[in-house]
PDB file of C-alpha atoms in Angstrom:
ATOM      1  CA  MET Z   1       0.000   0.000   0.000  1.00 90.00           C
ATOM      2  CA  GLU Z   2       1.406   3.356  -1.057  1.00 92.00           C
ATOM      3  CA  PHE Z   3       0.453   6.699   0.487  1.00 93.00           C
ATOM      4  CA  VAL Z   4       0.467   9.484  -2.116  1.00 93.00           C
ATOM      5  CA  VAL Z   5       0.481  13.045  -0.765  1.00 92.00           C
ATOM      6  CA  GLU Z   6      -1.415  15.590  -2.843  1.00 89.00           C
ATOM      7  CA  GLU Z   7       0.597  18.356  -4.451  1.00 88.00           C
ATOM      8  CA  GLY Z   8       0.856  21.357  -2.154  1.00 88.00           C
ATOM      9  CA  LYS Z   9      -0.371  19.460   0.925  1.00 90.00           C
ATOM     10  CA  ARG Z  10       1.563  18.267   3.954  1.00 88.00           C
ATOM     11  CA  VAL Z  11       0.956  15.526   6.489  1.00 90.00           C
ATOM     12  CA  HIS Z  12       0.423  16.579  10.099  1.00 89.00           C
ATOM     13  CA  GLU Z  13       2.417  14.347  12.419  1.00 88.00           C
ATOM     14  CA  GLU Z  14       0.258  15.323  15.389  1.00 90.00           C
ATOM     15  CA  CYS Z  15      -2.740  13.502  13.858  1.00 93.00           C
ATOM     16  CA  SER Z  16      -2.277  10.344  15.923  1.00 93.00           C
ATOM     17  CA  THR Z  17      -5.851   8.978  15.758  1.00 96.00           C
ATOM     18  CA  LEU Z  18      -7.035   7.172  12.631  1.00 97.00           C
ATOM     19  CA  ILE Z  19     -10.759   6.754  11.898  1.00 97.00           C
ATOM     20  CA  LEU Z  20     -11.863   4.495   9.068  1.00 97.00           C
ATOM     21  CA  PRO Z  21     -14.876   2.430   8.011  1.00 97.00           C
ATOM     22  CA  ALA Z  22     -15.173  -1.309   7.652  1.00 96.00           C
ATOM     23  CA  LEU Z  23     -17.563  -2.071   4.802  1.00 95.00           C
ATOM     24  CA  SER Z  24     -20.682  -3.924   5.873  1.00 93.00           C
ATOM     25  CA  ILE Z  25     -24.466  -3.905   5.657  1.00 90.00           C
ATOM     26  CA  GLY Z  26     -25.982  -0.517   4.824  1.00 90.00           C
ATOM     27  CA  ASN Z  27     -22.528   1.086   4.317  1.00 93.00           C
ATOM     28  CA  VAL Z  28     -23.038   2.776   7.687  1.00 95.00           C
ATOM     29  CA  GLY Z  29     -19.320   3.072   8.430  1.00 95.00           C
ATOM     30  CA  GLN Z  30     -18.697   4.907   5.150  1.00 96.00           C
ATOM     31  CA  LEU Z  31     -21.645   7.243   5.700  1.00 95.00           C
ATOM     32  CA  ALA Z  32     -20.412   8.049   9.218  1.00 96.00           C
ATOM     33  CA  VAL Z  33     -16.928   8.883   7.907  1.00 96.00           C
ATOM     34  CA  ASP Z  34     -18.544  11.081   5.227  1.00 94.00           C
ATOM     35  CA  LEU Z  35     -20.335  12.958   7.999  1.00 94.00           C
ATOM     36  CA  LEU Z  36     -17.142  13.359  10.044  1.00 95.00           C
ATOM     37  CA  VAL Z  37     -15.120  14.602   7.063  1.00 94.00           C
ATOM     38  CA  SER Z  38     -17.828  17.083   6.098  1.00 92.00           C
ATOM     39  CA  SER Z  39     -18.327  18.388   9.647  1.00 92.00           C
ATOM     40  CA  THR Z  40     -14.936  18.311  11.393  1.00 92.00           C
ATOM     41  CA  ALA Z  41     -13.254  21.699  11.557  1.00 86.00           C
ATOM     42  CA  GLY Z  42     -10.198  21.948   9.331  1.00 86.00           C
ATOM     43  CA  ALA Z  43     -10.605  18.523   7.717  1.00 90.00           C
ATOM     44  CA  GLU Z  44      -9.013  18.491   4.268  1.00 92.00           C
ATOM     45  CA  ARG Z  45      -7.829  15.835   1.878  1.00 93.00           C
ATOM     46  CA  VAL Z  46      -4.061  15.427   2.075  1.00 94.00           C
ATOM     47  CA  GLY Z  47      -3.664  12.395  -0.179  1.00 94.00           C
ATOM     48  CA  TYR Z  48      -4.825   8.907  -0.962  1.00 94.00           C
ATOM     49  CA  LEU Z  49      -3.790   5.307  -0.397  1.00 95.00           C
ATOM     50  CA  ASP Z  50      -3.133   3.083  -3.380  1.00 95.00           C
ATOM     51  CA  ASP Z  51      -3.678  -0.597  -2.625  1.00 95.00           C
ATOM     52  CA  PRO Z  52      -3.712  -3.494  -5.123  1.00 95.00           C
ATOM     53  CA  TYR Z  53      -6.498  -5.288  -3.242  1.00 96.00           C
ATOM     54  CA  LEU Z  54      -9.068  -2.473  -3.534  1.00 95.00           C
ATOM     55  CA  LEU Z  55     -11.362  -2.477  -6.543  1.00 95.00           C
ATOM     56  CA  PRO Z  56     -10.887   0.664  -8.666  1.00 93.00           C
ATOM     57  CA  CYS Z  57     -13.502   3.393  -8.696  1.00 91.00           C
ATOM     58  CA  VAL Z  58     -13.732   7.111  -9.413  1.00 89.00           C
ATOM     59  CA  GLY Z  59     -16.435   9.696  -8.828  1.00 85.00           C
ATOM     60  CA  ASN Z  60     -17.249  13.345  -8.269  1.00 82.00           C
ATOM     61  CA  ASP Z  61     -16.159  15.286  -5.207  1.00 83.00           C
ATOM     62  CA  ALA Z  62     -18.452  14.132  -2.398  1.00 82.00           C
ATOM     63  CA  TYR Z  63     -18.399  17.277  -0.284  1.00 83.00           C
ATOM     64  CA  GLY Z  64     -18.391  20.391  -2.472  1.00 76.00           C
ATOM     65  CA  PRO Z  65     -21.381  21.796  -4.373  1.00 71.00           C
ATOM     66  CA  LEU Z  66     -19.207  23.362  -7.061  1.00 69.00           C
ATOM     67  CA  PRO Z  67     -17.514  21.412  -9.894  1.00 61.00           C
ATOM     68  CA  CYS Z  68     -13.976  22.200  -8.756  1.00 68.00           C
ATOM     69  CA  GLY Z  69     -12.432  19.281 -10.627  1.00 69.00           C
ATOM     70  CA  ASP Z  70     -11.603  17.109  -7.588  1.00 79.00           C
ATOM     71  CA  LEU Z  71     -12.224  13.392  -8.080  1.00 83.00           C
ATOM     72  CA  ALA Z  72     -13.192  10.938  -5.357  1.00 86.00           C
ATOM     73  CA  LEU Z  73     -10.849   7.925  -5.275  1.00 90.00           C
ATOM     74  CA  PRO Z  74     -11.150   4.450  -3.681  1.00 93.00           C
ATOM     75  CA  LEU Z  75      -9.250   5.232  -0.447  1.00 96.00           C
ATOM     76  CA  GLU Z  76      -8.763   8.886   0.482  1.00 95.00           C
ATOM     77  CA  VAL Z  77      -6.966  10.374   3.486  1.00 96.00           C
ATOM     78  CA  TYR Z  78      -8.223  13.509   5.247  1.00 96.00           C
ATOM     79  CA  GLU Z  79      -6.622  15.244   8.214  1.00 95.00           C
ATOM     80  CA  SER Z  80      -7.812  17.721  10.824  1.00 93.00           C
ATOM     81  CA  SER Z  81      -4.912  19.163  12.799  1.00 91.00           C
ATOM     82  CA  SER Z  82      -7.307  20.893  15.220  1.00 89.00           C
ATOM     83  CA  THR Z  83      -8.612  17.497  16.371  1.00 92.00           C
ATOM     84  CA  ALA Z  84      -5.376  15.524  15.783  1.00 92.00           C
ATOM     85  CA  THR Z  85      -7.393  13.158  13.610  1.00 95.00           C
ATOM     86  CA  THR Z  86      -6.791  11.333  10.334  1.00 96.00           C
ATOM     87  CA  LEU Z  87      -9.890  10.126   8.491  1.00 97.00           C
ATOM     88  CA  ALA Z  88      -9.597   7.453   5.815  1.00 97.00           C
ATOM     89  CA  GLN Z  89     -12.613   7.097   3.542  1.00 96.00           C
ATOM     90  CA  GLN Z  90     -12.946   3.806   1.661  1.00 96.00           C
ATOM     91  CA  ARG Z  91     -15.252   4.086  -1.351  1.00 93.00           C
ATOM     92  CA  SER Z  92     -14.873   0.678  -3.021  1.00 94.00           C
ATOM     93  CA  PRO Z  93     -14.880  -2.888  -1.694  1.00 95.00           C
ATOM     94  CA  VAL Z  94     -11.896  -5.136  -1.212  1.00 95.00           C
ATOM     95  CA  ALA Z  95     -11.408  -7.803  -3.890  1.00 95.00           C
ATOM     96  CA  LYS Z  96     -12.927 -11.137  -2.903  1.00 92.00           C
ATOM     97  CA  GLY Z  97     -10.632 -13.197  -0.700  1.00 90.00           C
ATOM     98  CA  MET Z  98      -8.165 -10.334  -0.163  1.00 94.00           C
ATOM     99  CA  MET Z  99      -9.437  -8.836   3.124  1.00 95.00           C
ATOM    100  CA  ILE Z 100      -6.553 -10.273   5.155  1.00 94.00           C
ATOM    101  CA  LYS Z 101      -3.990  -8.742   2.790  1.00 95.00           C
ATOM    102  CA  PHE Z 102      -5.783  -5.399   2.768  1.00 96.00           C
ATOM    103  CA  ALA Z 103      -6.025  -5.300   6.576  1.00 96.00           C
ATOM    104  CA  GLU Z 104      -2.327  -6.134   6.812  1.00 96.00           C
ATOM    105  CA  ASN Z 105      -1.456  -3.285   4.457  1.00 96.00           C
ATOM    106  CA  ILE Z 106      -3.547  -0.610   6.131  1.00 97.00           C
ATOM    107  CA  ALA Z 107      -2.268  -1.641   9.568  1.00 97.00           C
ATOM    108  CA  GLU Z 108       1.266  -1.236   8.223  1.00 96.00           C
ATOM    109  CA  TYR Z 109       0.354   2.261   6.980  1.00 96.00           C
ATOM    110  CA  ALA Z 110      -1.097   3.202  10.376  1.00 96.00           C
ATOM    111  CA  ALA Z 111       1.929   1.958  12.297  1.00 95.00           C
ATOM    112  CA  SER Z 112       4.506   3.475   9.961  1.00 94.00           C
ATOM    113  CA  SER Z 113       2.764   6.877   9.948  1.00 93.00           C
ATOM    114  CA  GLY Z 114       2.833   7.179  13.739  1.00 93.00           C
ATOM    115  CA  LYS Z 115      -0.794   6.453  14.570  1.00 95.00           C
ATOM    116  CA  LYS Z 116      -1.453   5.533  18.205  1.00 95.00           C
ATOM    117  CA  ASN Z 117      -5.215   5.011  18.246  1.00 96.00           C
ATOM    118  CA  VAL Z 118      -7.548   3.552  15.642  1.00 97.00           C
ATOM    119  CA  ILE Z 119     -11.342   3.768  15.541  1.00 98.00           C
ATOM    120  CA  VAL Z 120     -13.141   1.427  13.134  1.00 98.00           C
ATOM    121  CA  LEU Z 121     -16.772   2.243  12.274  1.00 98.00           C
ATOM    122  CA  SER Z 122     -19.003  -0.529  10.973  1.00 97.00           C
ATOM    123  CA  SER Z 123     -22.432  -2.155  11.094  1.00 95.00           C
ATOM    124  CA  LEU Z 124     -23.928  -5.552  11.882  1.00 93.00           C
ATOM    125  CA  ASP Z 125     -26.941  -7.373  10.497  1.00 89.00           C
ATOM    126  CA  PHE Z 126     -30.014  -6.520  12.599  1.00 86.00           C
ATOM    127  CA  GLN Z 127     -31.245 -10.101  12.214  1.00 80.00           C
ATOM    128  CA  ARG Z 128     -28.298 -11.192  14.357  1.00 76.00           C
ATOM    129  CA  LEU Z 129     -29.408  -9.090  17.323  1.00 73.00           C
ATOM    130  CA  HIS Z 130     -31.000 -11.461  19.839  1.00 67.00           C
ATOM    131  CA  ASN Z 131     -31.484  -9.256  22.916  1.00 65.00           C
ATOM    132  CA  LEU Z 132     -33.245  -6.079  21.804  1.00 59.00           C
ATOM    133  CA  ASP Z 133     -33.909  -3.457  24.483  1.00 61.00           C
ATOM    134  CA  MET Z 134     -36.253  -0.891  22.909  1.00 57.00           C
ATOM    135  CA  SER Z 135     -36.280   1.236  26.082  1.00 57.00           C
ATOM    136  CA  ARG Z 136     -32.675   2.340  25.453  1.00 65.00           C
ATOM    137  CA  GLY Z 137     -33.178   3.471  21.855  1.00 66.00           C
ATOM    138  CA  PRO Z 138     -30.501   2.857  19.202  1.00 78.00           C
ATOM    139  CA  GLN Z 139     -27.457   1.276  20.830  1.00 89.00           C
ATOM    140  CA  VAL Z 140     -23.781   1.565  19.951  1.00 94.00           C
ATOM    141  CA  TYR Z 141     -21.680  -1.510  20.605  1.00 94.00           C
ATOM    142  CA  TYR Z 142     -17.927  -1.653  20.855  1.00 96.00           C
ATOM    143  CA  LEU Z 143     -14.977  -4.021  20.701  1.00 96.00           C
ATOM    144  CA  SER Z 144     -11.626  -2.914  22.110  1.00 96.00           C
ATOM    145  CA  ASN Z 145      -8.208  -4.443  22.671  1.00 95.00           C
ATOM    146  CA  ALA Z 146      -7.846  -2.629  26.021  1.00 94.00           C
ATOM    147  CA  GLU Z 147      -8.700  -5.922  27.765  1.00 94.00           C
ATOM    148  CA  SER Z 148      -8.477  -9.500  26.545  1.00 91.00           C
ATOM    149  CA  ASP Z 149     -12.269  -9.899  26.623  1.00 92.00           C
ATOM    150  CA  GLY Z 150     -12.841  -6.809  24.452  1.00 93.00           C
ATOM    151  CA  ARG Z 151     -13.875  -4.598  27.361  1.00 95.00           C
ATOM    152  CA  ASP Z 152     -12.894  -0.920  27.662  1.00 96.00           C
ATOM    153  CA  ASP Z 153     -13.746   1.129  30.771  1.00 96.00           C
ATOM    154  CA  HIS Z 154     -13.884   4.400  28.810  1.00 96.00           C
ATOM    155  CA  CYS Z 155     -16.452   2.944  26.391  1.00 96.00           C
ATOM    156  CA  GLU Z 156     -18.462   1.616  29.316  1.00 95.00           C
ATOM    157  CA  ARG Z 157     -18.578   5.082  30.900  1.00 95.00           C
ATOM    158  CA  LEU Z 158     -19.860   6.495  27.609  1.00 95.00           C
ATOM    159  CA  GLY Z 159     -22.746   4.029  27.684  1.00 93.00           C
ATOM    160  CA  PHE Z 160     -21.633   1.835  24.783  1.00 95.00           C
ATOM    161  CA  GLY Z 161     -22.474  -1.849  24.988  1.00 92.00           C
ATOM    162  CA  ARG Z 162     -19.664  -4.398  24.784  1.00 92.00           C
ATOM    163  CA  MET Z 163     -19.934  -6.848  21.891  1.00 91.00           C
ATOM    164  CA  ARG Z 164     -20.415  -9.950  23.978  1.00 87.00           C
ATOM    165  CA  GLU Z 165     -20.139 -12.229  20.960  1.00 88.00           C
ATOM    166  CA  TYR Z 166     -16.380 -11.602  20.905  1.00 91.00           C
ATOM    167  CA  ASP Z 167     -14.444 -14.660  22.056  1.00 88.00           C
ATOM    168  CA  SER Z 168     -10.671 -14.425  21.694  1.00 85.00           C
ATOM    169  CA  GLU Z 169     -10.520 -18.229  22.012  1.00 85.00           C
ATOM    170  CA  GLY Z 170     -13.076 -18.832  19.269  1.00 86.00           C
ATOM    171  CA  ARG Z 171     -11.658 -20.677  16.283  1.00 84.00           C
ATOM    172  CA  CYS Z 172     -12.050 -17.860  13.745  1.00 87.00           C
ATOM    173  CA  TRP Z 173     -10.820 -15.167  16.132  1.00 90.00           C
ATOM    174  CA  LYS Z 174      -7.800 -17.347  16.931  1.00 89.00           C
ATOM    175  CA  TYR Z 175      -7.208 -17.823  13.224  1.00 89.00           C
ATOM    176  CA  LEU Z 176      -7.121 -14.055  12.660  1.00 91.00           C
ATOM    177  CA  THR Z 177      -4.684 -13.646  15.547  1.00 90.00           C
ATOM    178  CA  SER Z 178      -2.385 -16.335  14.142  1.00 89.00           C
ATOM    179  CA  VAL Z 179      -2.431 -14.736  10.684  1.00 89.00           C
ATOM    180  CA  PHE Z 180      -1.442 -11.248  11.804  1.00 91.00           C
ATOM    181  CA  GLU Z 181       0.895 -12.053  14.683  1.00 84.00           C
ATOM    182  CA  LYS Z 182       4.040 -13.183  12.907  1.00 73.00           C
ATOM    183  CA  ASN Z 183       5.518 -14.803  16.015  1.00 62.00           C
ATOM    184  CA  SER Z 184       2.441 -16.950  16.613  1.00 57.00           C
ATOM    185  CA  LYS Z 185       3.357 -20.615  16.957  1.00 56.00           C
ATOM    186  CA  GLU Z 186      -0.132 -21.843  16.138  1.00 60.00           C
ATOM    187  CA  GLU Z 187      -0.802 -22.840  12.546  1.00 58.00           C
ATOM    188  CA  LEU Z 188      -4.548 -22.611  12.211  1.00 61.00           C
ATOM    189  CA  THR Z 189      -6.759 -22.806   9.149  1.00 64.00           C
ATOM    190  CA  LEU Z 190      -9.983 -20.956   8.430  1.00 63.00           C
ATOM    191  CA  PRO Z 191     -13.073 -23.204   8.288  1.00 61.00           C
ATOM    192  CA  SER Z 192     -14.544 -23.650   4.830  1.00 61.00           C
ATOM    193  CA  GLU Z 193     -17.836 -21.939   3.970  1.00 63.00           C
ATOM    194  CA  ASP Z 194     -19.676 -25.230   4.519  1.00 62.00           C
ATOM    195  CA  GLU Z 195     -18.185 -25.522   8.022  1.00 65.00           C
ATOM    196  CA  LEU Z 196     -19.012 -21.991   9.193  1.00 65.00           C
ATOM    197  CA  GLU Z 197     -21.428 -21.730  12.112  1.00 73.00           C
ATOM    198  CA  ASP Z 198     -23.451 -18.836  13.536  1.00 73.00           C
ATOM    199  CA  ILE Z 199     -20.676 -18.071  16.009  1.00 78.00           C
ATOM    200  CA  ASP Z 200     -18.317 -17.496  13.069  1.00 82.00           C
ATOM    201  CA  TYR Z 201     -20.431 -14.636  11.644  1.00 86.00           C
ATOM    202  CA  TYR Z 202     -18.703 -11.795  13.514  1.00 90.00           C
ATOM    203  CA  PRO Z 203     -15.061 -12.788  12.899  1.00 92.00           C
ATOM    204  CA  SER Z 204     -15.880 -13.279   9.197  1.00 90.00           C
ATOM    205  CA  LEU Z 205     -16.690  -9.572   8.760  1.00 93.00           C
ATOM    206  CA  PRO Z 206     -14.190  -6.930   7.578  1.00 95.00           C
ATOM    207  CA  PHE Z 207     -14.114  -5.110  10.932  1.00 96.00           C
ATOM    208  CA  ALA Z 208     -12.771  -8.264  12.597  1.00 95.00           C
ATOM    209  CA  ALA Z 209      -9.820  -8.518  10.204  1.00 96.00           C
ATOM    210  CA  LEU Z 210      -9.034  -4.817  10.710  1.00 97.00           C
ATOM    211  CA  PHE Z 211      -9.337  -5.161  14.495  1.00 97.00           C
ATOM    212  CA  SER Z 212      -6.949  -8.125  14.554  1.00 96.00           C
ATOM    213  CA  ALA Z 213      -4.458  -6.478  12.198  1.00 96.00           C
ATOM    214  CA  PHE Z 214      -4.239  -3.224  14.182  1.00 97.00           C
ATOM    215  CA  LYS Z 215      -4.039  -5.149  17.467  1.00 96.00           C
ATOM    216  CA  ALA Z 216      -1.136  -7.225  16.138  1.00 94.00           C
ATOM    217  CA  ARG Z 217       0.687  -3.965  15.350  1.00 94.00           C
ATOM    218  CA  GLY Z 218       0.405  -2.864  18.965  1.00 94.00           C
ATOM    219  CA  LEU Z 219      -2.052  -0.045  18.263  1.00 96.00           C
ATOM    220  CA  LYS Z 220      -4.984   0.826  20.523  1.00 97.00           C
ATOM    221  CA  VAL Z 221      -8.024  -0.105  18.433  1.00 97.00           C
ATOM    222  CA  THR Z 222     -11.733   0.353  19.135  1.00 97.00           C
ATOM    223  CA  CYS Z 223     -14.508  -0.817  16.835  1.00 98.00           C
ATOM    224  CA  LEU Z 224     -17.782   1.094  17.128  1.00 97.00           C
ATOM    225  CA  LEU Z 225     -20.702  -0.903  15.761  1.00 96.00           C
ATOM    226  CA  CYS Z 226     -24.450  -0.663  15.321  1.00 94.00           C
ATOM    227  CA  TYR Z 227     -27.066  -3.132  14.155  1.00 92.00           C
ATOM    228  CA  CYS Z 228     -29.047  -2.111  11.092  1.00 91.00           C
ATOM    229  CA  SER Z 229     -30.881  -3.300   8.002  1.00 88.00           C
ATOM    230  CA  GLU Z 230     -30.523  -2.222   4.378  1.00 87.00           C
ATOM    231  CA  GLY Z 231     -32.465   0.933   3.552  1.00 85.00           C
ATOM    232  CA  ASP Z 232     -32.205   4.517   4.721  1.00 85.00           C
ATOM    233  CA  ASN Z 233     -29.191   4.257   7.025  1.00 90.00           C
ATOM    234  CA  ILE Z 234     -28.615   7.986   7.529  1.00 92.00           C
ATOM    235  CA  PRO Z 235     -29.802   7.839  11.200  1.00 92.00           C
ATOM    236  CA  ASP Z 236     -27.320   5.001  11.819  1.00 94.00           C
ATOM    237  CA  ALA Z 237     -24.532   7.122  10.309  1.00 94.00           C
ATOM    238  CA  PHE Z 238     -25.359   9.971  12.703  1.00 95.00           C
ATOM    239  CA  LEU Z 239     -25.342   7.459  15.574  1.00 95.00           C
ATOM    240  CA  LEU Z 240     -21.836   6.179  14.782  1.00 96.00           C
ATOM    241  CA  ALA Z 241     -20.401   9.624  13.988  1.00 96.00           C
ATOM    242  CA  GLU Z 242     -21.704  10.946  17.308  1.00 95.00           C
ATOM    243  CA  ALA Z 243     -20.244   7.925  19.102  1.00 96.00           C
ATOM    244  CA  ALA Z 244     -16.839   8.497  17.495  1.00 96.00           C
ATOM    245  CA  SER Z 245     -16.828  12.167  18.538  1.00 95.00           C
ATOM    246  CA  LYS Z 246     -17.724  11.177  22.114  1.00 95.00           C
ATOM    247  CA  LEU Z 247     -14.998   8.533  22.198  1.00 96.00           C
ATOM    248  CA  MET Z 248     -12.420  11.152  21.168  1.00 94.00           C
ATOM    249  CA  GLY Z 249     -13.822  13.695  23.610  1.00 93.00           C
ATOM    250  CA  LEU Z 250     -14.394  16.314  20.903  1.00 90.00           C
ATOM    251  CA  THR Z 251     -16.322  19.422  21.938  1.00 88.00           C
ATOM    252  CA  PRO Z 252     -18.910  21.123  19.651  1.00 85.00           C
ATOM    253  CA  ASP Z 253     -16.438  23.858  18.713  1.00 86.00           C
ATOM    254  CA  LYS Z 254     -14.414  21.236  16.838  1.00 89.00           C
ATOM    255  CA  PHE Z 255     -17.220  20.947  14.278  1.00 89.00           C
ATOM    256  CA  HIS Z 256     -18.731  23.391  11.789  1.00 83.00           C
ATOM    257  CA  GLY Z 257     -22.262  22.196  11.226  1.00 76.00           C
ATOM    258  CA  GLU Z 258     -25.135  23.831   9.410  1.00 76.00           C
ATOM    259  CA  GLU Z 259     -27.091  26.657  11.066  1.00 71.00           C
ATOM    260  CA  GLY Z 260     -24.942  26.553  14.178  1.00 70.00           C
ATOM    261  CA  GLY Z 261     -25.387  22.824  14.665  1.00 77.00           C
ATOM    262  CA  LYS Z 262     -22.755  20.128  14.938  1.00 86.00           C
ATOM    263  CA  TRP Z 263     -23.172  18.255  11.676  1.00 90.00           C
ATOM    264  CA  ARG Z 264     -22.918  19.341   8.055  1.00 89.00           C
ATOM    265  CA  ILE Z 265     -24.735  17.065   5.606  1.00 88.00           C
ATOM    266  CA  PRO Z 266     -22.326  15.971   2.829  1.00 87.00           C
ATOM    267  CA  TYR Z 267     -23.381  17.361  -0.526  1.00 84.00           C
ATOM    268  CA  SER Z 268     -23.350  13.879  -2.090  1.00 83.00           C
ATOM    269  CA  TRP Z 269     -26.160  12.804   0.241  1.00 84.00           C
ATOM    270  CA  LYS Z 270     -28.603  15.070  -1.572  1.00 78.00           C
ATOM    271  CA  SER Z 271     -28.865  12.516  -4.378  1.00 70.00           C
ATOM    272  CA  MET Z 272     -28.431   9.401  -2.265  1.00 69.00           C
ATOM    273  CA  TYR Z 273     -31.957   8.144  -2.936  1.00 66.00           C
ATOM    274  CA  GLY Z 274     -32.547   9.870  -6.241  1.00 64.00           C
ATOM    275  CA  ALA Z 275     -34.691  12.882  -7.079  1.00 66.00           C
ATOM    276  CA  PRO Z 276     -37.901  13.577  -5.115  1.00 67.00           C
ATOM    277  CA  PRO Z 277     -41.165  12.418  -6.716  1.00 71.00           C
ATOM    278  CA  ASP Z 278     -42.962  14.631  -9.198  1.00 73.00           C
ATOM    279  CA  MET Z 279     -45.691  16.168  -7.026  1.00 78.00           C
ATOM    280  CA  SER Z 280     -47.888  16.774 -10.113  1.00 81.00           C
ATOM    281  CA  MET Z 281     -48.726  13.054  -9.984  1.00 79.00           C
ATOM    282  CA  PHE Z 282     -50.717  13.523  -6.802  1.00 77.00           C
TER     283      PHE Z 282
END
């Protein structure tokens, strides 16, 4: 993976926290990163990451209303020196069967560029949620490497729920650990698709590979997750973006939202679900 700095831009070494999405159902992680890039004070694109395992894509600038000639690329890097944050936006999926390689590469980038903390934003299939507590409203779940069982006291104080399905001794979690930790003496193999069980659902997702790769590099990593279904996932994106800002302890003055608020809706969202209906039909 190669990091290409844009002409005229410089990398801020003080940006020690990396936030990135893990692609999953509803693309909630990507939408949340869009919201953070659009709303965080001083966030600007400083370059992009070129990786052979990402599918190519190109599009219009996602944040500006004017045709300034900027193209959106598969994996862009934004920085906000005022919040000491680097935001990586992934716009295309990883090639089939290459998630381990991709996670290895981006963990290498994070470690070599001086990152200390990593926040991964992603979503889980709502059908997998067995204990639903409607009285609490939408819930953010987390997985951290602060403790061996995935627990993190800071996340607990913020009211996030620990992902109890995490089992570091589970066969697929152990496989991911053995893959990324080069000094691991265990030679494990990943179960075939026919052998996968319900308990293997979580470690089979992209966030799990990223979590294991960053952990193996000795970085503090926290995954923020929410359960959702396909459809209008904008409320879920707000939920995860708000959770990320709380986790980093960012105050409202670190954002430049619309009409004095915290969040600025990315311009690309205006056409997310197509044009409004022709009201003359009614």
